[in-house]
Amino acid sequence: MFLVAYITYLYGTMYVVLSTFSGLFAKVYHETPGYQGLNYISLALGLFLGTHICARSQDRIYKALKLRRCKEGLPGRPEFRVPMMVPGAILVPIGLLIYSWTAEKRTHWMGPNVGAFIYTTGLVMGYQCIQGYLVDSYA
């Protein structure tokens, strides 16, 4: 039940960030639509980095826990997919705080982009861990 609430939180914050992203750069930073679109690169880079970090680490951790805790030939437990959720759960609020505080204080345009990068890195790590857990739970 906790995972349902957490993924709901992740989806909700993602849509809030996406709905405010272009408006922030248009109203606060007075960027033209062409330059506003370039700011989405920070979101894409965060998703890309988080996907690669989590996929490799999650599989490595899963195999190590399976070797340590399961008898030979038995499948691993779904909970072995969860450890990588911890760094993601730490990165999400850090990224949101950086994004919101730097936007509120009207700092350099890189501030909100750095926050969005950190946020989406943690976001995709949470998604991957929850999806892997759900697949293993019902397989």
mmCIF file of C-alpha atoms in Angstrom:
data_model
loop_
_atom_site.group_PDB
_atom_site.id
_atom_site.type_symbol
_atom_site.label_atom_id
_atom_site.label_comp_id
_atom_site.label_asym_id
_atom_site.label_seq_id
_atom_site.Cartn_x
_atom_site.Cartn_y
_atom_site.Cartn_z
ATOM 1 C CA MET A 1 0.000 0.000 0.000
ATOM 2 C CA PHE A 2 2.907 2.332 0.721
ATOM 3 C CA LEU A 3 4.247 1.874 -2.794
ATOM 4 C CA VAL A 4 0.914 2.924 -4.281
ATOM 5 C CA ALA A 5 0.965 6.119 -2.218
ATOM 6 C CA TYR A 6 4.601 6.773 -3.122
ATOM 7 C CA ILE A 7 4.146 6.291 -6.865
ATOM 8 C CA THR A 8 1.063 8.532 -6.671
ATOM 9 C CA TYR A 9 3.228 11.177 -5.017
ATOM 10 C CA LEU A 10 5.863 10.779 -7.739
ATOM 11 C CA TYR A 11 3.332 11.073 -10.556
ATOM 12 C CA GLY A 12 1.657 14.058 -8.912
ATOM 13 C CA THR A 13 4.862 15.983 -8.416
ATOM 14 C CA MET A 14 5.976 15.139 -11.942
ATOM 15 C CA TYR A 15 2.840 16.690 -13.407
ATOM 16 C CA VAL A 16 3.156 19.772 -11.199
ATOM 17 C CA VAL A 17 6.752 20.279 -12.323
ATOM 18 C CA LEU A 18 5.853 19.720 -15.977
ATOM 19 C CA SER A 19 2.923 22.121 -15.797
ATOM 20 C CA THR A 20 4.999 24.902 -14.216
ATOM 21 C CA PHE A 21 8.215 24.365 -16.147
ATOM 22 C CA SER A 22 7.682 26.441 -19.282
ATOM 23 C CA GLY A 23 5.715 29.126 -17.422
ATOM 24 C CA LEU A 24 8.578 29.584 -15.005
ATOM 25 C CA PHE A 25 11.064 30.279 -17.755
ATOM 26 C CA ALA A 26 8.622 32.482 -19.674
ATOM 27 C CA LYS A 27 7.451 34.667 -16.779
ATOM 28 C CA VAL A 28 10.407 34.735 -14.404
ATOM 29 C CA TYR A 29 13.312 34.500 -16.846
ATOM 30 C CA HIS A 30 11.574 36.133 -19.853
ATOM 31 C CA GLU A 31 12.773 33.490 -22.294
ATOM 32 C CA THR A 32 11.380 33.044 -25.783
ATOM 33 C CA PRO A 33 9.589 29.758 -26.591
ATOM 34 C CA GLY A 34 12.686 28.442 -28.362
ATOM 35 C CA TYR A 35 14.869 28.913 -25.300
ATOM 36 C CA GLN A 36 12.129 27.615 -22.997
ATOM 37 C CA GLY A 37 12.242 24.311 -24.839
ATOM 38 C CA LEU A 38 15.966 23.964 -24.241
ATOM 39 C CA ASN A 39 15.354 23.834 -20.498
ATOM 40 C CA TYR A 40 13.637 20.469 -20.942
ATOM 41 C CA ILE A 41 17.075 19.022 -21.655
ATOM 42 C CA SER A 42 17.721 19.069 -17.889
ATOM 43 C CA LEU A 43 14.656 16.869 -17.355
ATOM 44 C CA ALA A 44 15.744 14.476 -20.101
ATOM 45 C CA LEU A 45 19.304 14.243 -18.776
ATOM 46 C CA GLY A 46 18.026 13.485 -15.274
ATOM 47 C CA LEU A 47 15.749 10.749 -16.580
ATOM 48 C CA PHE A 48 18.588 9.327 -18.671
ATOM 49 C CA LEU A 49 21.093 9.303 -15.810
ATOM 50 C CA GLY A 50 18.617 7.905 -13.284
ATOM 51 C CA THR A 51 17.595 5.130 -15.663
ATOM 52 C CA HIS A 52 21.152 3.992 -16.246
ATOM 53 C CA ILE A 53 22.254 4.228 -12.628
ATOM 54 C CA CYS A 54 19.208 2.411 -11.299
ATOM 55 C CA ALA A 55 19.048 -0.309 -13.956
ATOM 56 C CA ARG A 56 22.647 -1.361 -13.478
ATOM 57 C CA SER A 57 22.681 -1.026 -9.700
ATOM 58 C CA GLN A 58 19.300 -2.654 -9.193
ATOM 59 C CA ASP A 59 20.284 -5.763 -11.149
ATOM 60 C CA ARG A 60 23.635 -5.980 -9.368
ATOM 61 C CA ILE A 61 22.016 -5.631 -5.930
ATOM 62 C CA TYR A 62 19.276 -8.126 -6.838
ATOM 63 C CA LYS A 63 21.829 -10.758 -7.889
ATOM 64 C CA ALA A 64 23.957 -10.212 -4.768
ATOM 65 C CA LEU A 65 20.977 -10.491 -2.416
ATOM 66 C CA LYS A 66 19.687 -13.535 -4.263
ATOM 67 C CA LEU A 67 23.050 -15.303 -3.920
ATOM 68 C CA ARG A 68 23.309 -14.415 -0.255
ATOM 69 C CA ARG A 69 19.755 -15.177 0.881
ATOM 70 C CA CYS A 70 18.181 -17.710 -1.453
ATOM 71 C CA LYS A 71 18.931 -21.358 -1.943
ATOM 72 C CA GLU A 72 20.185 -22.406 -5.314
ATOM 73 C CA GLY A 73 17.504 -22.552 -7.975
ATOM 74 C CA LEU A 74 14.938 -20.497 -6.082
ATOM 75 C CA PRO A 75 13.838 -17.143 -7.455
ATOM 76 C CA GLY A 76 14.751 -13.953 -5.640
ATOM 77 C CA ARG A 77 12.263 -12.119 -3.477
ATOM 78 C CA PRO A 78 10.516 -8.991 -4.791
ATOM 79 C CA GLU A 79 11.957 -6.988 -1.893
ATOM 80 C CA PHE A 80 15.408 -7.383 -3.427
ATOM 81 C CA ARG A 81 14.361 -4.696 -5.948
ATOM 82 C CA VAL A 82 13.683 -2.061 -3.292
ATOM 83 C CA PRO A 83 17.140 -0.927 -1.999
ATOM 84 C CA MET A 84 17.775 1.444 -4.906
ATOM 85 C CA MET A 85 14.573 3.271 -4.006
ATOM 86 C CA VAL A 86 16.337 4.869 -1.033
ATOM 87 C CA PRO A 87 18.710 7.108 -3.042
ATOM 88 C CA GLY A 88 15.825 8.017 -5.335
ATOM 89 C CA ALA A 89 13.629 8.909 -2.380
ATOM 90 C CA ILE A 90 16.386 11.192 -1.091
ATOM 91 C CA LEU A 91 17.000 12.882 -4.456
ATOM 92 C CA VAL A 92 13.333 13.720 -5.169
ATOM 93 C CA PRO A 93 12.778 16.218 -2.316
ATOM 94 C CA ILE A 94 16.288 17.653 -2.684
ATOM 95 C CA GLY A 95 15.666 18.327 -6.362
ATOM 96 C CA LEU A 96 12.226 19.808 -5.705
ATOM 97 C CA LEU A 97 13.617 22.130 -3.027
ATOM 98 C CA ILE A 98 16.421 23.331 -5.288
ATOM 99 C CA TYR A 99 13.979 23.818 -8.178
ATOM 100 C CA SER A 100 11.443 25.755 -6.129
ATOM 101 C CA TRP A 101 13.799 27.860 -4.006
ATOM 102 C CA THR A 102 15.981 28.941 -6.905
ATOM 103 C CA ALA A 103 12.899 29.802 -8.955
ATOM 104 C CA GLU A 104 11.370 31.783 -6.091
ATOM 105 C CA LYS A 105 14.583 33.740 -5.490
ATOM 106 C CA ARG A 106 14.991 34.336 -9.241
ATOM 107 C CA THR A 107 18.549 33.059 -9.297
ATOM 108 C CA HIS A 108 20.405 32.229 -12.485
ATOM 109 C CA TRP A 109 18.348 30.084 -14.876
ATOM 110 C CA MET A 110 20.674 27.142 -14.203
ATOM 111 C CA GLY A 111 19.383 26.840 -10.611
ATOM 112 C CA PRO A 112 15.932 25.480 -11.474
ATOM 113 C CA ASN A 113 17.491 23.306 -14.177
ATOM 114 C CA VAL A 114 19.883 21.714 -11.679
ATOM 115 C CA GLY A 115 16.966 21.083 -9.322
ATOM 116 C CA ALA A 116 14.909 19.564 -12.140
ATOM 117 C CA PHE A 117 17.855 17.351 -13.114
ATOM 118 C CA ILE A 118 18.275 16.031 -9.563
ATOM 119 C CA TYR A 119 14.514 15.606 -9.187
ATOM 120 C CA THR A 120 14.049 13.578 -12.375
ATOM 121 C CA THR A 121 17.059 11.412 -11.533
ATOM 122 C CA GLY A 122 15.385 10.407 -8.261
ATOM 123 C CA LEU A 123 11.975 10.195 -9.920
ATOM 124 C CA VAL A 124 12.958 7.567 -12.453
ATOM 125 C CA MET A 125 14.854 5.603 -9.813
ATOM 126 C CA GLY A 126 11.654 5.389 -7.784
ATOM 127 C CA TYR A 127 9.627 4.369 -10.831
ATOM 128 C CA GLN A 128 12.021 1.608 -11.799
ATOM 129 C CA CYS A 129 12.210 0.128 -8.320
ATOM 130 C CA ILE A 130 8.455 0.112 -7.838
ATOM 131 C CA GLN A 131 7.799 -1.360 -11.278
ATOM 132 C CA GLY A 132 10.415 -4.076 -10.722
ATOM 133 C CA TYR A 133 8.926 -4.885 -7.331
ATOM 134 C CA LEU A 134 5.408 -5.128 -8.767
ATOM 135 C CA VAL A 135 6.512 -7.355 -11.638
ATOM 136 C CA ASP A 136 8.362 -9.695 -9.279
ATOM 137 C CA SER A 137 5.451 -9.729 -6.812
ATOM 138 C CA TYR A 138 2.932 -10.984 -9.333
ATOM 139 C CA ALA A 139 5.191 -13.120 -11.532
#
